[in-house]
PDB file of C-alpha atoms in Angstrom:
ATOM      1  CA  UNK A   1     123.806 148.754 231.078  1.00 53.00           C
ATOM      2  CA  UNK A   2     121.355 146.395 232.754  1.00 79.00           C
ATOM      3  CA  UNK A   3     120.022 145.092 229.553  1.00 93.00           C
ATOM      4  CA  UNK A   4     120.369 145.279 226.120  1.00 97.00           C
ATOM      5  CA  UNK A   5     119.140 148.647 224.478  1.00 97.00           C
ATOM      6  CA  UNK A   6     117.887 148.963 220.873  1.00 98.00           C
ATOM      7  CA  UNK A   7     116.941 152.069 219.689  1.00 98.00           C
ATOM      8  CA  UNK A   8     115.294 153.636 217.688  1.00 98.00           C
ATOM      9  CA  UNK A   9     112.281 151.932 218.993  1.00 97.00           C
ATOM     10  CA  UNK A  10     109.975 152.924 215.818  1.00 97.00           C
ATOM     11  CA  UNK A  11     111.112 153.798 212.893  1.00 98.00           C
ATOM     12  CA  UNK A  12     108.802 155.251 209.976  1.00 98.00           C
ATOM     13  CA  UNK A  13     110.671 155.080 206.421  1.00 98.00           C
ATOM     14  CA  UNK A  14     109.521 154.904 202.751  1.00 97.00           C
ATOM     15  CA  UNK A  15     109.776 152.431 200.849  1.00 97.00           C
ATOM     16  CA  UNK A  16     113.150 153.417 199.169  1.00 97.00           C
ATOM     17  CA  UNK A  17     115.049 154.755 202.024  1.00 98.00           C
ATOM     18  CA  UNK A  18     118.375 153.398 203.760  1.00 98.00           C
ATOM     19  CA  UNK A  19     117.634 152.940 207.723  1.00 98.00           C
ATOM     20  CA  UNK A  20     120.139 151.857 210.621  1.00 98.00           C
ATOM     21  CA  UNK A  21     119.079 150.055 213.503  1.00 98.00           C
ATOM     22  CA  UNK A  22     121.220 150.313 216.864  1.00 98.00           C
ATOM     23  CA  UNK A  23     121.932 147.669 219.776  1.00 98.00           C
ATOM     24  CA  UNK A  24     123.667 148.008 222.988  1.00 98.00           C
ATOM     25  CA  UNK A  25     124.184 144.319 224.616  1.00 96.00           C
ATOM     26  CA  UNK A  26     124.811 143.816 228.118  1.00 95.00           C
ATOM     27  CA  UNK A  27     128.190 145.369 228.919  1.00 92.00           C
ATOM     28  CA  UNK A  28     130.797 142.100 229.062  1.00 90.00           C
ATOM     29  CA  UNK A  29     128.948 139.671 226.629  1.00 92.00           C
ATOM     30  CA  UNK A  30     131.354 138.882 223.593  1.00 92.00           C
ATOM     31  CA  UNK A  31     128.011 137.365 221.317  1.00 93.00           C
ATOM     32  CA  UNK A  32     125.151 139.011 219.834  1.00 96.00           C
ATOM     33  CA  UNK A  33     122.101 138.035 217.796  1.00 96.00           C
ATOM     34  CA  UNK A  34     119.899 140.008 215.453  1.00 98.00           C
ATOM     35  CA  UNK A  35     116.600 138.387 214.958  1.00 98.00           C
ATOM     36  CA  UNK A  36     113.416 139.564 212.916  1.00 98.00           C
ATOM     37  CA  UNK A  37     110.172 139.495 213.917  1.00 96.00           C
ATOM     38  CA  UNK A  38     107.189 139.961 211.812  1.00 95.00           C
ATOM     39  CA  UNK A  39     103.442 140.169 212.889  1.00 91.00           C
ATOM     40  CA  UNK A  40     102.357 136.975 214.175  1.00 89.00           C
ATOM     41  CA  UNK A  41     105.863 134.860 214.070  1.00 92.00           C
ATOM     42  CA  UNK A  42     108.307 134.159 216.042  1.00 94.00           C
ATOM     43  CA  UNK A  43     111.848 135.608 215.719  1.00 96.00           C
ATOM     44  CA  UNK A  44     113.803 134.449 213.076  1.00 97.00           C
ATOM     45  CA  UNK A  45     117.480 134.342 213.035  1.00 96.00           C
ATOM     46  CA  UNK A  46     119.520 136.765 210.853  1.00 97.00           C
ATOM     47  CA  UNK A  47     123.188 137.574 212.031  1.00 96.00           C
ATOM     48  CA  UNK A  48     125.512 136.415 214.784  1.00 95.00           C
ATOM     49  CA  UNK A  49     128.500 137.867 215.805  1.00 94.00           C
ATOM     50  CA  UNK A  50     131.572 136.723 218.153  1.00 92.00           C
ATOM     51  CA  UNK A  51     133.447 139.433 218.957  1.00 88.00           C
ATOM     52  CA  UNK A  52     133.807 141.611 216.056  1.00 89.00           C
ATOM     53  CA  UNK A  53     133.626 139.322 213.548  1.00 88.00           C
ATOM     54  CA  UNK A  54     130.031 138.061 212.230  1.00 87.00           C
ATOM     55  CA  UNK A  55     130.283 134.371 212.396  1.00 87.00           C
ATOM     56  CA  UNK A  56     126.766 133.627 210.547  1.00 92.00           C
ATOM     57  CA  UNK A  57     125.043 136.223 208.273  1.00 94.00           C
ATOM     58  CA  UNK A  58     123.136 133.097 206.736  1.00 94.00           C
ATOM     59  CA  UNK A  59     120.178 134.841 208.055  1.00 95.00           C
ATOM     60  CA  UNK A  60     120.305 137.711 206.340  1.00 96.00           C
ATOM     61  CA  UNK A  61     117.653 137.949 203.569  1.00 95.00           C
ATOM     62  CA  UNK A  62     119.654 139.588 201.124  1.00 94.00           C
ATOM     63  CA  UNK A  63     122.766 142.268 200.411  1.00 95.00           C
ATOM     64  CA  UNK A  64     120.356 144.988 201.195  1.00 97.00           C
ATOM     65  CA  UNK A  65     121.241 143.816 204.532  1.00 98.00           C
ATOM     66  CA  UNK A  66     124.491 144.206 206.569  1.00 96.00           C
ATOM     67  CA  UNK A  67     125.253 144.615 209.604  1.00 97.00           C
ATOM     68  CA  UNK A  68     128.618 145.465 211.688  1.00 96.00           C
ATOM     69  CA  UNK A  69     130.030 145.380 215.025  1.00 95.00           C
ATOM     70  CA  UNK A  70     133.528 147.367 214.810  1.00 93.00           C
ATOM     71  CA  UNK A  71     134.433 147.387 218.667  1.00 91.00           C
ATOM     72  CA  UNK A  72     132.645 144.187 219.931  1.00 88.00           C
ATOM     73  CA  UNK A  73     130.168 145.659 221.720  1.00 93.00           C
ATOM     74  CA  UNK A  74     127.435 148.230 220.002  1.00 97.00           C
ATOM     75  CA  UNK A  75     126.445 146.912 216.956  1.00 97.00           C
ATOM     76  CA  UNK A  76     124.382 148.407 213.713  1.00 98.00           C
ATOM     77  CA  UNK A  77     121.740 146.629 211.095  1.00 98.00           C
ATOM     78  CA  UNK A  78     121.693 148.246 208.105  1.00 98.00           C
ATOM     79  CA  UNK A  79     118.758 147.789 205.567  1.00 98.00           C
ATOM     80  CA  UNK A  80     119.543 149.731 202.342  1.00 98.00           C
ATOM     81  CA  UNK A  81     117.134 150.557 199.682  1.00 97.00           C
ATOM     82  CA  UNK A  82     114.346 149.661 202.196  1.00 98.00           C
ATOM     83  CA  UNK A  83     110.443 147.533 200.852  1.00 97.00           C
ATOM     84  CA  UNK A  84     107.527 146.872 202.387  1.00 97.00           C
ATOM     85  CA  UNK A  85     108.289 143.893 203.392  1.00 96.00           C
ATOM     86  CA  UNK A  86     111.241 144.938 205.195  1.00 97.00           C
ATOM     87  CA  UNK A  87     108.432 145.697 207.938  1.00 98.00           C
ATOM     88  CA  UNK A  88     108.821 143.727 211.048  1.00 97.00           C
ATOM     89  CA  UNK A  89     110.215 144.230 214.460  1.00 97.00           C
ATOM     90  CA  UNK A  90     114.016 143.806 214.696  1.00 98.00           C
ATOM     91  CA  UNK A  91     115.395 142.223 217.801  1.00 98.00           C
ATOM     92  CA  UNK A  92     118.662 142.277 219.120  1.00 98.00           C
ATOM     93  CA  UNK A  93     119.874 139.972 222.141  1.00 96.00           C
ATOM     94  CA  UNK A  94     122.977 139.236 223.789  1.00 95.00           C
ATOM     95  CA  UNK A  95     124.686 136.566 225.667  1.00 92.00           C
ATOM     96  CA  UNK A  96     127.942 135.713 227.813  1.00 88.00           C
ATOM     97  CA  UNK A  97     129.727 133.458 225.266  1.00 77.00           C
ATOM     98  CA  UNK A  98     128.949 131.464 222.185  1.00 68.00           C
ATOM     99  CA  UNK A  99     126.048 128.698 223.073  1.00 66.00           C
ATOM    100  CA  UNK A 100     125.246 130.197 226.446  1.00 75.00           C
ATOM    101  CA  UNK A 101     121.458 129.455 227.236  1.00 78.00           C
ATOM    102  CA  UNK A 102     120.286 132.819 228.257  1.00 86.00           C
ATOM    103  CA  UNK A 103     119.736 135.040 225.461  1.00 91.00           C
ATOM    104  CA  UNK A 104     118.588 138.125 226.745  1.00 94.00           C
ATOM    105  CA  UNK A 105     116.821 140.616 224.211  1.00 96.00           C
ATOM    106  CA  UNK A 106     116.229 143.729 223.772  1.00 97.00           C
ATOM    107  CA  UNK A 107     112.512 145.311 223.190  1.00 97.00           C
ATOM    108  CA  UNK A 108     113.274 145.458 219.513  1.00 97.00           C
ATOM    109  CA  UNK A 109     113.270 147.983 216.317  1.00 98.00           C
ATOM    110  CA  UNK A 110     109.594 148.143 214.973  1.00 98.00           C
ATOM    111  CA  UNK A 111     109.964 148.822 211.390  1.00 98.00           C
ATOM    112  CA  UNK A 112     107.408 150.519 209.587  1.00 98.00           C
ATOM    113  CA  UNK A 113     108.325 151.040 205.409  1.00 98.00           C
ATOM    114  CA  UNK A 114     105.395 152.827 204.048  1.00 96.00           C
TER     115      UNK A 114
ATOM    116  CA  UNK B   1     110.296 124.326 206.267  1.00 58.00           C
ATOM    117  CA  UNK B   2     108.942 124.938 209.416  1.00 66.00           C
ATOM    118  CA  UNK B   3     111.320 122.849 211.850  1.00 90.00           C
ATOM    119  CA  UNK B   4     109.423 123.646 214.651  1.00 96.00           C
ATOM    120  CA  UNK B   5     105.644 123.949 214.374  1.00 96.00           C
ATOM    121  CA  UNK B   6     103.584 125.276 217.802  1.00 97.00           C
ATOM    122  CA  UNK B   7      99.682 124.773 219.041  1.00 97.00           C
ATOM    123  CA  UNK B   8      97.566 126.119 219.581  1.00 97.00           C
ATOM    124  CA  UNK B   9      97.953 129.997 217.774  1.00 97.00           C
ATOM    125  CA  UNK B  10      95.776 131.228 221.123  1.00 97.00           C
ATOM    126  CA  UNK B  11      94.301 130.131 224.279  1.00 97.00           C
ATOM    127  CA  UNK B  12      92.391 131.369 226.701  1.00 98.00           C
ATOM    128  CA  UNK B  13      91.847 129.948 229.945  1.00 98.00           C
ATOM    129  CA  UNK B  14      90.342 130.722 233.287  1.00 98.00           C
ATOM    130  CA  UNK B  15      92.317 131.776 236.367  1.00 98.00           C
ATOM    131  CA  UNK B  16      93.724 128.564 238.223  1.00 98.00           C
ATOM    132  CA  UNK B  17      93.112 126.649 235.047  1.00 98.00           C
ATOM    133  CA  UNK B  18      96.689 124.808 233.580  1.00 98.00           C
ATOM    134  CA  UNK B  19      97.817 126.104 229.982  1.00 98.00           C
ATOM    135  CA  UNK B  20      99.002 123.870 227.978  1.00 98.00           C
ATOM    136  CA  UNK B  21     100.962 124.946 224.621  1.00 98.00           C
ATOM    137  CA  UNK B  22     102.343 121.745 222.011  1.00 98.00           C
ATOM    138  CA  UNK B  23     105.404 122.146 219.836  1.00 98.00           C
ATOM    139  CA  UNK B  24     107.357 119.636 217.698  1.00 98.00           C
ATOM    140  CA  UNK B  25     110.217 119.542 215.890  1.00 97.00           C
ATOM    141  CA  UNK B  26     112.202 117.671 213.049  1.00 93.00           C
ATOM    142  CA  UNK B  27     115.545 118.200 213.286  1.00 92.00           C
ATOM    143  CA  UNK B  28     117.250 115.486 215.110  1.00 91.00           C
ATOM    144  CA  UNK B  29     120.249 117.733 215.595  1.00 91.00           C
ATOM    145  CA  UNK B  30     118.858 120.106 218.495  1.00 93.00           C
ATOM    146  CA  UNK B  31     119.508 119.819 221.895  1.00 92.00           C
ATOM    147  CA  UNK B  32     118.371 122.561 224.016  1.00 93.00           C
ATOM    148  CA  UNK B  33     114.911 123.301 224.108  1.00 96.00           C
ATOM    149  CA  UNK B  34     113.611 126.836 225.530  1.00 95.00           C
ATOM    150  CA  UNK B  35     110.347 128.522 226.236  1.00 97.00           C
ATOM    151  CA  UNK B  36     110.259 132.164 225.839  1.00 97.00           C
ATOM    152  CA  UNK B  37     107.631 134.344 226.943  1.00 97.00           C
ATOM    153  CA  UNK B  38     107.170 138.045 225.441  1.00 96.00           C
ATOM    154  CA  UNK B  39     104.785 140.643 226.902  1.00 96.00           C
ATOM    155  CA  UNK B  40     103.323 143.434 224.133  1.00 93.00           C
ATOM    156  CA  UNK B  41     105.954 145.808 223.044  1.00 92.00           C
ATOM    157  CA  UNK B  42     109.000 143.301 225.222  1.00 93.00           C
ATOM    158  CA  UNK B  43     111.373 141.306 223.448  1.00 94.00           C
ATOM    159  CA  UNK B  44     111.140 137.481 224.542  1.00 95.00           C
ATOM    160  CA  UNK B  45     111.927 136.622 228.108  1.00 95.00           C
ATOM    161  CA  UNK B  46     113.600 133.164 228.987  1.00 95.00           C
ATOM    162  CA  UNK B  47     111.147 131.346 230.920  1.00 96.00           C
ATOM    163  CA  UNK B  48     112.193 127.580 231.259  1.00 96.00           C
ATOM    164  CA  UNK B  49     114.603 125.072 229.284  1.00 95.00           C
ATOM    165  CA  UNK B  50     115.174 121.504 228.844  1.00 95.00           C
ATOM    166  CA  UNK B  51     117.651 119.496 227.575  1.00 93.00           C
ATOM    167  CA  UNK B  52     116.525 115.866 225.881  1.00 91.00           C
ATOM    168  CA  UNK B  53     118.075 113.717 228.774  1.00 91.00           C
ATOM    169  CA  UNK B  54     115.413 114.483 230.631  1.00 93.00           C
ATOM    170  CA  UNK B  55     111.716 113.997 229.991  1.00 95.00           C
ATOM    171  CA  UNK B  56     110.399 116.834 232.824  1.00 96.00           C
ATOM    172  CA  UNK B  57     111.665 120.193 234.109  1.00 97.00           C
ATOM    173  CA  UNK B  58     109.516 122.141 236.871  1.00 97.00           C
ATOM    174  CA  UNK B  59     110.456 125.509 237.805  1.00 96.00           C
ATOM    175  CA  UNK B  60     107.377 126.819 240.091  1.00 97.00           C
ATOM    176  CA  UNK B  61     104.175 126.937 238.359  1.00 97.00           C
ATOM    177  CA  UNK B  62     106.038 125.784 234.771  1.00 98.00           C
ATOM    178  CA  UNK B  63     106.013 122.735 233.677  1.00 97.00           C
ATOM    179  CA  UNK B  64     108.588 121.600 230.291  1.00 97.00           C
ATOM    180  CA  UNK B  65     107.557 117.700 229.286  1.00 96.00           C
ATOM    181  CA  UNK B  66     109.604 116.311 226.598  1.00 96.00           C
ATOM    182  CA  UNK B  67     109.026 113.236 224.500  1.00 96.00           C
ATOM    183  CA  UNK B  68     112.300 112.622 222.635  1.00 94.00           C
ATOM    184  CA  UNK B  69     110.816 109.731 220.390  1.00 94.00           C
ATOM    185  CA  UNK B  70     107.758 111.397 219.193  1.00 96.00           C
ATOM    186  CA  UNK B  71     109.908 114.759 218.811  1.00 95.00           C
ATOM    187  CA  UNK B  72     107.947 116.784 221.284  1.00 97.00           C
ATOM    188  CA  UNK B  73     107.624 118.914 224.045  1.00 97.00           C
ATOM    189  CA  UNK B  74     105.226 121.283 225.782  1.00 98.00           C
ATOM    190  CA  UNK B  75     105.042 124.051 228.559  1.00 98.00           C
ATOM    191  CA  UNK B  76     102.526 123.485 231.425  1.00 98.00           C
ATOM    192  CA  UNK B  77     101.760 126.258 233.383  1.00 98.00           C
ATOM    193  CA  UNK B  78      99.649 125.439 236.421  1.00 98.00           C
ATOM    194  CA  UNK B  79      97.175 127.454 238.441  1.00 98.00           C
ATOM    195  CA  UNK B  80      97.580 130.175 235.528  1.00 98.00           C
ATOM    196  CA  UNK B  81      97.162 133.869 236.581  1.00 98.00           C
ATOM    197  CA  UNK B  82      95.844 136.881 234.386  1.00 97.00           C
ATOM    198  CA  UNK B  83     100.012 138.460 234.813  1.00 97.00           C
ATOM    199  CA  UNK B  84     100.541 135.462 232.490  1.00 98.00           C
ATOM    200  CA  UNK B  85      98.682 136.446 230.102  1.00 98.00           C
ATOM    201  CA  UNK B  86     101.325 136.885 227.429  1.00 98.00           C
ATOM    202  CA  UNK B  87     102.643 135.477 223.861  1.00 97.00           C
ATOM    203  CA  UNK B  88     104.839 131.978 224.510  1.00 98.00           C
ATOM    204  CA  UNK B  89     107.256 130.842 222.107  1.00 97.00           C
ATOM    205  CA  UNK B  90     108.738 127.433 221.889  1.00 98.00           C
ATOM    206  CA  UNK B  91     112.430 126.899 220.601  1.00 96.00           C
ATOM    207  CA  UNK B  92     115.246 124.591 219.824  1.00 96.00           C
ATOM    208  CA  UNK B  93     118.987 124.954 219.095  1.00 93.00           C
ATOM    209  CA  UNK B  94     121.114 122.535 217.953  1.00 90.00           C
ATOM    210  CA  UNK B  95     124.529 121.557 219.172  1.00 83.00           C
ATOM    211  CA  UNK B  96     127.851 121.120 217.730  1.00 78.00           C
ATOM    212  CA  UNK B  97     128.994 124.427 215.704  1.00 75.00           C
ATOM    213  CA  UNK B  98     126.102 125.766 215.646  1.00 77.00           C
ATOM    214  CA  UNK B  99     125.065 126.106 218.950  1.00 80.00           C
ATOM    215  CA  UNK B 100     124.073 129.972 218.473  1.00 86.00           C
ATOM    216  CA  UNK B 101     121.157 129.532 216.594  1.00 90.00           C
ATOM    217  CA  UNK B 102     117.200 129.632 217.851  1.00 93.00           C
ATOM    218  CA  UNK B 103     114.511 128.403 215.703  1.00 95.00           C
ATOM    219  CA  UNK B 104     111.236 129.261 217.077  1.00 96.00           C
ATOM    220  CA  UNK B 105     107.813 128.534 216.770  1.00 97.00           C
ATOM    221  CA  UNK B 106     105.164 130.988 215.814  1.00 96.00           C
ATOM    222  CA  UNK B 107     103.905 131.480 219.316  1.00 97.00           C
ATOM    223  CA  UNK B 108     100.593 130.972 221.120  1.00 98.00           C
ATOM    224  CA  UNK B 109      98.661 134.526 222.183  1.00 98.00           C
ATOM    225  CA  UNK B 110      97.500 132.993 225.977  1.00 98.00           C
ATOM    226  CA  UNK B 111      94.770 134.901 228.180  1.00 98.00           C
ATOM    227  CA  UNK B 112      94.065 134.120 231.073  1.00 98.00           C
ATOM    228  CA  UNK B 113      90.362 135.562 232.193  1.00 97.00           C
ATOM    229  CA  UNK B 114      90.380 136.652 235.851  1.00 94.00           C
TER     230      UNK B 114
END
């Protein structure tokens, strides 16, 4: 597509619930980023992946948190036994290669756990 | 930590007026330095970029300064219009092996009054 697509764009769970949060990069880039962003900050990093593989969860807050890519291009955050604070908006970007300078992002998940 | 702290949190200024938005950093270990700008409900948009050989970058009405000793840089944007009227984010990136990774600042809400 002509940019990256994230869907769903809202999502309203309770606090409890599992939730799974889709992105569709730019058709032909190998890397993708998942970033959060909660009200008032600035993304922060949480996965990368080259290829398939995920070359740096260190972003990831914790195991309620994985995320896959199984065919290098859509990709899946999953956030299992959702909390408030889970609440943010959840980016997803894409670029040509590893260390390319233009990320482009999606419009991002917003995240609502009541 | 905060490796990369950003001023003002908002601005306003008046049309034709020059923004100008402050960031700093401590990690000596970055070496690409981008502005994003994200409209309400967007993800972050590449605006400018600068690398530290370099102490100015114009691209039209955007202006990147960078002061490698003192650790800082800042976005200019001269004769500012109400279309930019948006949330900017500073970043850096490090090179080396991990050359995927953004670290932004918290942002700075600008409005620009017609």
């Amino acid at each position: 597509g002509a940019g990256v697509s994230q869907t769903p764009s809202n999502k309203v769970t309770e606090k409890g619930k599992y939730v799974e949060l889709r992105c569709d990069p730019i058709s032909g880039h190998t890397a993708l980023y998942w970033y959060r962003q909660s009200l008032g900050q600035g993304p922060e990093f949480l996965i990368y992946f080259q290829g398939t593989g995920a070359a740096d969860d260190s972003g990831l807050p914790n195991d309620r948190f994985f995320a896959v890519r199984p065919e290098g291009s859509v990709s899946t955050l999953k956030i299992q036994r959702t909390e408030r604070g889970d609440s943010a908006v959840y980016l997803c970007a894409s670029s040509s290669a590893s260390g390319a300078n233009v990320l482009t992002f999606g419009a991002g998940s917003r995240l609502t756990v009541l | 930590q905060q490796q990369v702290k950003q001023s003002p949190q908002s601005l306003i200024v008046q049309k034709g007026g020059i923004s100008i938005i402050n960031c700093a950093y401590e990690n000596t270990a970055f070496d690409y330095f981008p502005w994003y700008q994200q409209f309400p409900g967007k993800g972050p948009a590449l605006l400018i970029a600068i690398r530290p050989d370099v102490s100015e970058k114009k691209e039209g009405r955007f202006t990147i300064s960078f002061n490698k000793s003192a650790k800082q840089f800042s976005l200019h944007i001269m004769d500012s219009q109400p279309g930019d009227s948006a949330t900017y984010f500073c970043a850096a990136r490090p090179g080396g092996g991990s050359n995927y990774k953004l670290t932004f600042g918290k942002g700075t809400l600008l409005t620009v009054n017609p």
